[in-house]
XYZ file of C-alpha atoms in Angstrom:
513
model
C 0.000 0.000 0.000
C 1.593 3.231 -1.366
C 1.080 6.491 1.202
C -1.804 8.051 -0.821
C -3.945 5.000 -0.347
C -3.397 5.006 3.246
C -4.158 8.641 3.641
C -7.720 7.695 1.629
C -8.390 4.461 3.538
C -7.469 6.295 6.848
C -9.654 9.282 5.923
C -12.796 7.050 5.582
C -12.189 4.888 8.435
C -12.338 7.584 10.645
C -15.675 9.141 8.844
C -14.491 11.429 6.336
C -16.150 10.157 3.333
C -16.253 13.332 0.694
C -13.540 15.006 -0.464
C -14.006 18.419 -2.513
C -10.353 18.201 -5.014
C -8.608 20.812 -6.885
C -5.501 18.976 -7.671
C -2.516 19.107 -9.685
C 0.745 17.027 -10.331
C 1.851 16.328 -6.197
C -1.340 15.294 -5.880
C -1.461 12.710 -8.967
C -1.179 9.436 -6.842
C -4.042 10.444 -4.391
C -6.503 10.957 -7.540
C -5.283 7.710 -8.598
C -5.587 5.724 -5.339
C -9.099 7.082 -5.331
C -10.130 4.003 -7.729
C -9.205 1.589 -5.210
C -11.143 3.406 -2.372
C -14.675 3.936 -3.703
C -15.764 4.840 -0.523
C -14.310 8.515 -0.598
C -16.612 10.554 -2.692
C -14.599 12.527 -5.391
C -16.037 16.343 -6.036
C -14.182 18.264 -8.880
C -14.331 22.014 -8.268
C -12.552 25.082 -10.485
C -11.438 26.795 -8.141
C -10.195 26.014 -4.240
C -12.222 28.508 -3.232
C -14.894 26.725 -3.728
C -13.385 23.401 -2.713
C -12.780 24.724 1.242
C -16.174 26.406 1.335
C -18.037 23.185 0.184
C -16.344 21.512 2.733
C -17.769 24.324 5.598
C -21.083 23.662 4.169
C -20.812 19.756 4.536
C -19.591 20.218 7.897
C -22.304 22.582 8.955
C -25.202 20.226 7.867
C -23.202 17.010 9.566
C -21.189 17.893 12.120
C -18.189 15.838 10.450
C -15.195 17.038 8.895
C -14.997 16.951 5.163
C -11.498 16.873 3.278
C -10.226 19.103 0.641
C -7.380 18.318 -2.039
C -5.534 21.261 -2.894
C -2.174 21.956 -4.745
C 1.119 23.358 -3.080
C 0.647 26.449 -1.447
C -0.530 28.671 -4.652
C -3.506 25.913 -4.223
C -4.029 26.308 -0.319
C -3.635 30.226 -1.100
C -6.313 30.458 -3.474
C -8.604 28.961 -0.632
C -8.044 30.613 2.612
C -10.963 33.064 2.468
C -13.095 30.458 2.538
C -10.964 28.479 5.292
C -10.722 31.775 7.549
C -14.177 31.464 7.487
C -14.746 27.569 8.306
C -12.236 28.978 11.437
C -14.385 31.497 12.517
C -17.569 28.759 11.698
C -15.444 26.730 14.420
C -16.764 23.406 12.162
C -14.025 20.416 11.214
C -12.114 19.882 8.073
C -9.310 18.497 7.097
C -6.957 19.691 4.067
C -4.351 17.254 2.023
C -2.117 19.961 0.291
C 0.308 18.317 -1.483
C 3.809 19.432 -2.026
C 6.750 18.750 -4.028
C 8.882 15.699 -3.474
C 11.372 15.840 -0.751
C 14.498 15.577 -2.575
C 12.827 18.441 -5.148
C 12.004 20.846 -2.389
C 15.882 22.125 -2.285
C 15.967 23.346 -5.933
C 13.490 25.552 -5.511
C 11.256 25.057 -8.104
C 8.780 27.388 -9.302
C 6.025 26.303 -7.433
C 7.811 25.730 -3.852
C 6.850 28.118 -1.203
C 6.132 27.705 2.821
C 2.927 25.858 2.903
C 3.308 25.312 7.147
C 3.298 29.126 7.087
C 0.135 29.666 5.041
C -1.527 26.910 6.120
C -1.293 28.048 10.226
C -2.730 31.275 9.335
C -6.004 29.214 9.268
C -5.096 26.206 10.909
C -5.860 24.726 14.227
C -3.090 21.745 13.380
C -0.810 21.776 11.110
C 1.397 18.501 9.869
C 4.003 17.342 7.021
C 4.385 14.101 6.749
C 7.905 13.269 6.321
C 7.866 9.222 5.879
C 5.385 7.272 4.235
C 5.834 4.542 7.475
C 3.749 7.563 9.363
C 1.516 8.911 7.013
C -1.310 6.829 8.369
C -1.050 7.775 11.338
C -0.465 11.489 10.863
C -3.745 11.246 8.802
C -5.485 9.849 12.142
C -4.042 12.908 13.932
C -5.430 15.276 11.316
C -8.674 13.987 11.736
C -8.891 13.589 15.517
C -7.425 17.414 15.623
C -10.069 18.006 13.034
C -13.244 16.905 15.554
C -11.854 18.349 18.637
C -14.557 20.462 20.174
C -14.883 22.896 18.466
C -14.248 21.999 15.609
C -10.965 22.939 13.788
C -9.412 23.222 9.970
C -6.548 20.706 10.339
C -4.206 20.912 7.348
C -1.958 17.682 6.958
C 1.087 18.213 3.766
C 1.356 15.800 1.842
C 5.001 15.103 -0.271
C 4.672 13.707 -3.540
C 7.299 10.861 -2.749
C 5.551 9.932 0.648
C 2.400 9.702 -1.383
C 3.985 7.697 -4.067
C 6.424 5.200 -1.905
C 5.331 1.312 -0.345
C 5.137 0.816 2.988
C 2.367 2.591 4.301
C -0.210 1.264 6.967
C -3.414 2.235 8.042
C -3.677 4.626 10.911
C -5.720 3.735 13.908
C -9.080 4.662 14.362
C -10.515 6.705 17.242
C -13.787 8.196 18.157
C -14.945 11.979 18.368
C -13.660 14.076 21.533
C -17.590 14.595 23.648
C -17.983 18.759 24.216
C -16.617 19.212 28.193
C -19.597 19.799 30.365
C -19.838 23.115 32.755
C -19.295 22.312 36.198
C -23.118 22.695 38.032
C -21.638 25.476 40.254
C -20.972 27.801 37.699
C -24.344 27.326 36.449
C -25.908 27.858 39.702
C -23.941 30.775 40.209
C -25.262 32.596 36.618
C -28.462 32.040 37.774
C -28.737 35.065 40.015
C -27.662 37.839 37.332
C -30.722 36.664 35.350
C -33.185 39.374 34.858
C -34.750 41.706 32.394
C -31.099 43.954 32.301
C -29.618 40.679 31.297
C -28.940 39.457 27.806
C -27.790 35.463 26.910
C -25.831 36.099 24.053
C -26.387 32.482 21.998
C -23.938 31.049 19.513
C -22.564 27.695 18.218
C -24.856 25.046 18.813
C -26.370 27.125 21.288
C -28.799 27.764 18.212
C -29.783 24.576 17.343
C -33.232 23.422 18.462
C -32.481 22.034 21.697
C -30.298 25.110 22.702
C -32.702 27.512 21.538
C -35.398 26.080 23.259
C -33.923 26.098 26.578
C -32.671 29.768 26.099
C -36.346 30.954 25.442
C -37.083 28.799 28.808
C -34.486 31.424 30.558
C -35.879 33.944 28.759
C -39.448 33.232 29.442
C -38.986 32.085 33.335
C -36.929 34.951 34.330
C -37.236 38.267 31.758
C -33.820 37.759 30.369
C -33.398 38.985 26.440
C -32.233 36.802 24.282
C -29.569 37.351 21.171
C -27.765 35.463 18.405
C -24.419 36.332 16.882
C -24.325 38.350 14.225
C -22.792 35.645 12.022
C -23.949 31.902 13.209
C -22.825 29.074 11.296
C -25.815 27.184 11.799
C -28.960 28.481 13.223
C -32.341 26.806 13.572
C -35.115 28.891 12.671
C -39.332 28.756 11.525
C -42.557 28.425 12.687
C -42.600 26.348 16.269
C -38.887 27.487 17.198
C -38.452 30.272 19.454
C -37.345 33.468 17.229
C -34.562 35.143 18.769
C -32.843 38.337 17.077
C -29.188 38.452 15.668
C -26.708 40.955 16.678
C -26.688 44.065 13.877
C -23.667 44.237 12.001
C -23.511 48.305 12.349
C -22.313 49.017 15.265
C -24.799 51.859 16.277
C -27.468 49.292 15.730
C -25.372 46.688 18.148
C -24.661 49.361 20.756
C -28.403 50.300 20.379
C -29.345 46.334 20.548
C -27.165 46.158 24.100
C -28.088 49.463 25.762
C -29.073 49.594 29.141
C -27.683 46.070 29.765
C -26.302 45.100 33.090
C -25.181 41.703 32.785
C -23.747 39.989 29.206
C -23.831 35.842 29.635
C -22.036 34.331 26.789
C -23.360 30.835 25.700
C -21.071 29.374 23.194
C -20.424 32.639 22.206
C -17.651 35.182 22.624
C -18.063 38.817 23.637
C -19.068 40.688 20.588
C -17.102 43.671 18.644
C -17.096 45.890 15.748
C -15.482 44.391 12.533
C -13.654 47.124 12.003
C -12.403 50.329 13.499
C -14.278 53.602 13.093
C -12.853 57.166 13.433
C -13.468 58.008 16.848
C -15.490 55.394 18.142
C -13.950 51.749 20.137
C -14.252 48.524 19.240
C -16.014 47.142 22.036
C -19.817 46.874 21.573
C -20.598 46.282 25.608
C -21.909 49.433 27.022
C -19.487 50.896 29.942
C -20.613 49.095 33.133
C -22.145 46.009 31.877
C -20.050 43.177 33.247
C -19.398 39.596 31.057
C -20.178 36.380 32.231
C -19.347 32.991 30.449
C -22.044 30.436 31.056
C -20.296 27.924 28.513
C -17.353 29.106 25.589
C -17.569 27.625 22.340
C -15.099 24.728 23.234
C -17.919 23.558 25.803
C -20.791 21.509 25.890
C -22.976 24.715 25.675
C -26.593 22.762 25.190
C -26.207 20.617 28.618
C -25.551 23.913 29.740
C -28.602 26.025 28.785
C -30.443 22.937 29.997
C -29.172 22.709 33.258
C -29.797 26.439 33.831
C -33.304 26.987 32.651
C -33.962 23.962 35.225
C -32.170 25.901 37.973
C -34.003 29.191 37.306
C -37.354 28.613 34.956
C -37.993 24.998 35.446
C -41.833 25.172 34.587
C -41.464 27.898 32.036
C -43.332 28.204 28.588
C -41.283 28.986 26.161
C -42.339 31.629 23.173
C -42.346 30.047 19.866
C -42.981 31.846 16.147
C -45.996 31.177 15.317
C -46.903 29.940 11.293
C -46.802 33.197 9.593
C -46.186 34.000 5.926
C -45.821 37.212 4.004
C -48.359 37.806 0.974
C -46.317 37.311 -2.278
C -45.355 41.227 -3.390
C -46.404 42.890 -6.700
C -44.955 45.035 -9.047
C -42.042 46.430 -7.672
C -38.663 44.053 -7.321
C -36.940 46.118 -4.400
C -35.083 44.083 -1.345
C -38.049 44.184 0.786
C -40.385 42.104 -2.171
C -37.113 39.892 -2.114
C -37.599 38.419 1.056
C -41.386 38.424 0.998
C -41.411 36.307 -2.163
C -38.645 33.974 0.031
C -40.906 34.199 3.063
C -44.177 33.116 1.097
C -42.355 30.099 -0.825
C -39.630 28.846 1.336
C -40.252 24.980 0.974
C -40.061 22.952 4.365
C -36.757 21.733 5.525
C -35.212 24.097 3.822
C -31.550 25.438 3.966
C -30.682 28.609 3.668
C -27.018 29.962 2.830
C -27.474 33.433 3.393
C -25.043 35.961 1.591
C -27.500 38.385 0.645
C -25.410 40.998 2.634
C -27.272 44.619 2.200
C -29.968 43.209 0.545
C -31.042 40.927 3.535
C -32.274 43.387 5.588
C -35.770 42.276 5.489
C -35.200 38.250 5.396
C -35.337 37.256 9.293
C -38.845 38.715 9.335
C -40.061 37.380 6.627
C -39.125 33.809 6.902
C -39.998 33.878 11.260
C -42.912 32.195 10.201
C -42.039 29.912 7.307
C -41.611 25.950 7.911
C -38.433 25.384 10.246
C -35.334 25.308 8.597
C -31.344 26.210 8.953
C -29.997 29.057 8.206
C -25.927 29.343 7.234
C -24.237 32.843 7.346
C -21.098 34.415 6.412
C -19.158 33.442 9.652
C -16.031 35.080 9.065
C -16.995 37.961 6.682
C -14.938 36.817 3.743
C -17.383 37.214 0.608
C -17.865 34.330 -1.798
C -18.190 32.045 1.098
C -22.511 31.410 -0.346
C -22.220 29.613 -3.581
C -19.777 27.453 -2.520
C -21.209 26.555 1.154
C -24.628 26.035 -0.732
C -22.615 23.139 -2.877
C -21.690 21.775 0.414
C -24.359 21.609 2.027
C -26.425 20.255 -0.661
C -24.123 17.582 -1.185
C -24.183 16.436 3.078
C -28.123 16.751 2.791
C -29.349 15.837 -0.711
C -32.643 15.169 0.491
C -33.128 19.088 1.720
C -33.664 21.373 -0.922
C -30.841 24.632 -0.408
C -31.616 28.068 -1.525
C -28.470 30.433 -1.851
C -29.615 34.289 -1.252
C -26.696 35.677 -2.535
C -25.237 39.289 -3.015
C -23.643 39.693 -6.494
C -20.383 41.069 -6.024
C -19.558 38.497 -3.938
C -20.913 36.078 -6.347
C -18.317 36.870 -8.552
C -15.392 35.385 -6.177
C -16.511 31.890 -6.507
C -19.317 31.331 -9.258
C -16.983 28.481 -10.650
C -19.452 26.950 -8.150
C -22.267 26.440 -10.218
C -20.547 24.314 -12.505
C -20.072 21.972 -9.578
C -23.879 22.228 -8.950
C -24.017 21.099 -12.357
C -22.158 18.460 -12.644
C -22.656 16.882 -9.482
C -27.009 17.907 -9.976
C -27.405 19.450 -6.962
C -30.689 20.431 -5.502
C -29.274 24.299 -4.927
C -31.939 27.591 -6.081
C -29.887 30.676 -6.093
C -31.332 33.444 -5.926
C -29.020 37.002 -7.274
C -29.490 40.359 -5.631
C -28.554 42.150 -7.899
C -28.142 45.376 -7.292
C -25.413 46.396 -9.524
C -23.144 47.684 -6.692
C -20.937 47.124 -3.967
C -23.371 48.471 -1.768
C -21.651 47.097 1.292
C -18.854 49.290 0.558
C -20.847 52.165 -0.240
C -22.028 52.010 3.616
C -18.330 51.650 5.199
C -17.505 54.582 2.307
C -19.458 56.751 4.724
C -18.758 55.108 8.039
C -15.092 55.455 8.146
C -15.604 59.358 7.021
C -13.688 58.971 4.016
C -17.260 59.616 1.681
C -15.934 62.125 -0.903
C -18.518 61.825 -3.522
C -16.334 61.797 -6.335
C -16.841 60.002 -9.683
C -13.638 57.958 -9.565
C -14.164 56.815 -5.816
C -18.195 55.515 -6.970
C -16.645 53.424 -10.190
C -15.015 51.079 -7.625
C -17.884 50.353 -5.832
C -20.383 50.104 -9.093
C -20.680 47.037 -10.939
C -21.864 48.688 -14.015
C -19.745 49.307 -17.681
C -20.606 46.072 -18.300
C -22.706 45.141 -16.135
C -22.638 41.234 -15.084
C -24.988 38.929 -17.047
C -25.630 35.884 -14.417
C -28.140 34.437 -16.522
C -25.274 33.631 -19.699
C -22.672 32.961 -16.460
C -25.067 30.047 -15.183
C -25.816 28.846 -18.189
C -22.458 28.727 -19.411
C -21.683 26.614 -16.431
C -24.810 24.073 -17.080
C -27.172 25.772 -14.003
C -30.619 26.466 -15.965
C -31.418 30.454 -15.200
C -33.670 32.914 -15.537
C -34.023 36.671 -14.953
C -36.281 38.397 -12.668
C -36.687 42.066 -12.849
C -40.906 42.220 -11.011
C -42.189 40.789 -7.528
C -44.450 38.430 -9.956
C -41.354 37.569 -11.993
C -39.446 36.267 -9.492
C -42.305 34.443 -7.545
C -42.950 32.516 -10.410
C -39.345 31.729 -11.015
C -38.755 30.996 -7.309
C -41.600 28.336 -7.450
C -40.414 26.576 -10.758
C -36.989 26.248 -9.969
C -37.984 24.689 -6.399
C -40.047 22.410 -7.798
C -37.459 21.118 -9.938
C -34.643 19.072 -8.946
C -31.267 20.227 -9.801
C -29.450 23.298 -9.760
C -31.301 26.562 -11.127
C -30.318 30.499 -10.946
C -32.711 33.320 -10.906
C -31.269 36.730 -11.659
C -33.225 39.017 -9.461
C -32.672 42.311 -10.657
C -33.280 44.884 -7.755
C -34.361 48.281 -8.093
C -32.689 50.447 -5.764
């Protein structure tokens, strides 16, 4: 058994069964030792962007680590947006990035470059494998580092000669590390700050169904307000589930969101902040006064933890739940409010949502409160182009759910060699285009940081016009069936067709603005 076989016989003993593959000619002995290990799923993508965000988006809907197949460190490079954000998503993956053989590496050949250094940028582990006697193993190591709670992007380097040589074994297989539980006396003690100046600040798997119901417990038993991060990686929502508010992204709205509060209790979340730095203004969102607590961090069994304290302070409370509600499909007008009422109205059951809408979202949490349960995926660690390709992995761990992907269209443009993936592999994914011809995002932080000037050559950088971008050609180029919305009626009926068909579909929902 040469090393690349062991590193795919290893990865699918211990549960990683899907690999998302850019590769190139290090890598030519693991594509080939795929054939004798038809267990490992195989998914081409164009671009490793979209390789390490599919692999978030299987993660999210599974709670197991994916793998990704990448190329020397120009390959890892082109997809660490998409890994910084499966680190901030705190989910498990592991990436084989092969390298150059290890008598080649001294000549320094076009390609070399320091893959350990690139990789740890996003990396909770980082490992070459130097012998193909230990690659086995190393590739148990990667994985268990991989499902450590939380979960962690674990990046094992792979040498084309240790791929290539005899002698490799198996490495041993061991089970998932259990979340540690909160001691009961720091629960008990949390109980007594609870109160109507108190806000449980929810994240992880916090906001999953079990969390979030024992949250709105607390909330209901005691007063307490209840908030999400601003960027979950998985978040249970609908009809039946208790409907609890995200942190705004603008930090006026945040510090407006947390005024007046006394006591902040994180639950699998960590204190929250401004992304960036503003001209006079700090980065810290907690109002002056308001002290922290940590019920349970991210790397702890946060759900036995919300449990244990709505029985300590609300143990025969009702929790509030969303009741069915749906919007009334729009007319006439295609703006970003008719957007997310058309979503609202049709949003089939079980749905999952991959949500990079960014400016034109505003008005999507209230109108799908009320539509059938379903998840909801977000851009965790605000690197755009993480939606297309998160939507491909998701639909790929869930095949029986259908996926819609709201997403923004400058950011579309970062990783749209996704849809050929969709294609090729048929996945059930409707993605829906704001497009709004613009950067709008940008247009917002213009302002924010005080630099707004209002001059022509500062606006061409954040306007996607002169040409403007023609999704509908782009999809179908790629073999994803599209259309082009530019009404409320338009893209209702479009929205319903393309759900009811399996397969990957595109609507180009041109927003008026």
């Amino acid at each position: 058994m040469n090393g690349a076989q062991a590193v795919l016989r290893t990865l699918v003993a211990g549960g990683v069964e899907v690999c998302f593959a850019n590769p190139g000619t290090s890598e030519m002995h693991f594509v080939a030792a795929l054939d004798d290990v038809p267990e490992m799923r195989a998914v081409l993508t164009l671009f490793e962007g979209v390789a390490t965000g599919a692999a978030d988006g299987w993660a999210r809907m599974t709670g197991r680590p994916a793998a990704t197949l990448l190329h020397l460190g120009p390959g890892l490079g082109n997809g660490l947006a998409n890994l910084h954000n499966a680190r901030r998503a705190r989910v498990p993956l592991v990436n084989v990035v092969g390298d150059h053989a290890l008598g080649h590496k001294r000549l320094d050949a076009p390609l070399e470059s320091d893959i350990d250094a690139v990789a740890g940028t996003v990396s909770g582990w980082v490992r070459r494998s130097l012998t193909t006697g230990d690659v086995g193993a190393d590739t148990t190591d990667a994985i268990t580092a991989a499902r450590g709670w939380p979960g962690r992007v674990a990046t094992l380097v792979l040498p084309a000669d240790v791929s290539w040589s005899e002698g490799a074994a198996l490495g041993p297989v061991r089970g998932a590390r259990a979340a540690p539980r909160v001691p009961d006396v720091e629960i008990e003690g949390l109980a007594d700050v609870l109160g109507p100046s108190t806000v449980l600040f929810l994240g992880g798997s916090a906001l999953q169904e079990a969390g979030l119901r024992a949250a709105a417990e607390v909330a209901a038993g005691t007063g307490t307000r209840l908030l999400a991060e601003t960027f979950p990686a998985r978040m249970r929502r609908g009809a039946g589930l208790p409907d609890v508010l995200k942190l705004p992204y603008p930090p006026d709205g945040a510090r407006k969101q947390l005024d007046g509060v006394e006591h902040l209790v994180l639950a699998g979340a960590v204190e929250p902040v401004a992304f960036f730095g503003y001209p006079g203004t700090g980065g810290r969102l907690v109002p002056e006064g308001c002290t922290v607590h940590v019920l349970a961090t991210p790397a702890e069994d946060v759900v036995s933890a919300l449990l244990a304290l709505a029985d300590r302070a609300a143990p025969d409370a009702t929790p509030q739940v969303a009741e069915v509600r749906r919007p009334e499909l729009p007319t006439g007008r295609l703006d970003v409010k008719a957007l997310a009422e058309v979503v609202g109205a049709l949003l089939p059951e079980r749905a999952v949502v991959v949500d990079e809408a960014v400016t034109s979202g505003y008005f999507l949490p209230g109108a799908t409160v009320g539509a059938p349960a379903h998840d909801w995926l977000t851009l965790t660690g605000g690197a755009i182009g993480q939606g297309l390709p998160v939507a491909t992995g998701a639909a790929v761990a869930v095949p029986d759910r259908p996926v819609v992907a709201l997403q923004a269209d400058g950011s579309a443009m970062y990783t749209i060699q996704a849809l050929w993936t969709q294609a090729r592999e048929q996945l059930d994914v409707t993605t829906v285009i704001c497009d709004n011809g613009a950067y709008a995002i940008l247009a917002a932080e213009l302002e924010n940081v005080g630099a707004a000037s209002g001059g022509e050559r500062a606006a061409k950088l954040l306007d996607l016009g002169g040409p403007a971008l023609d999704f509908v050609a782009l999809a179908t180029g790629m073999g994803v069936p599209a259309t082009r919305a530019t009404t409320a009626e338009e893209l209702a009926e479009q929205f319903r067709a393309a759900l009811a068909e399996p397969g990957p579909h595109l609507i180009d929902a041109v927003l008026q603005r």
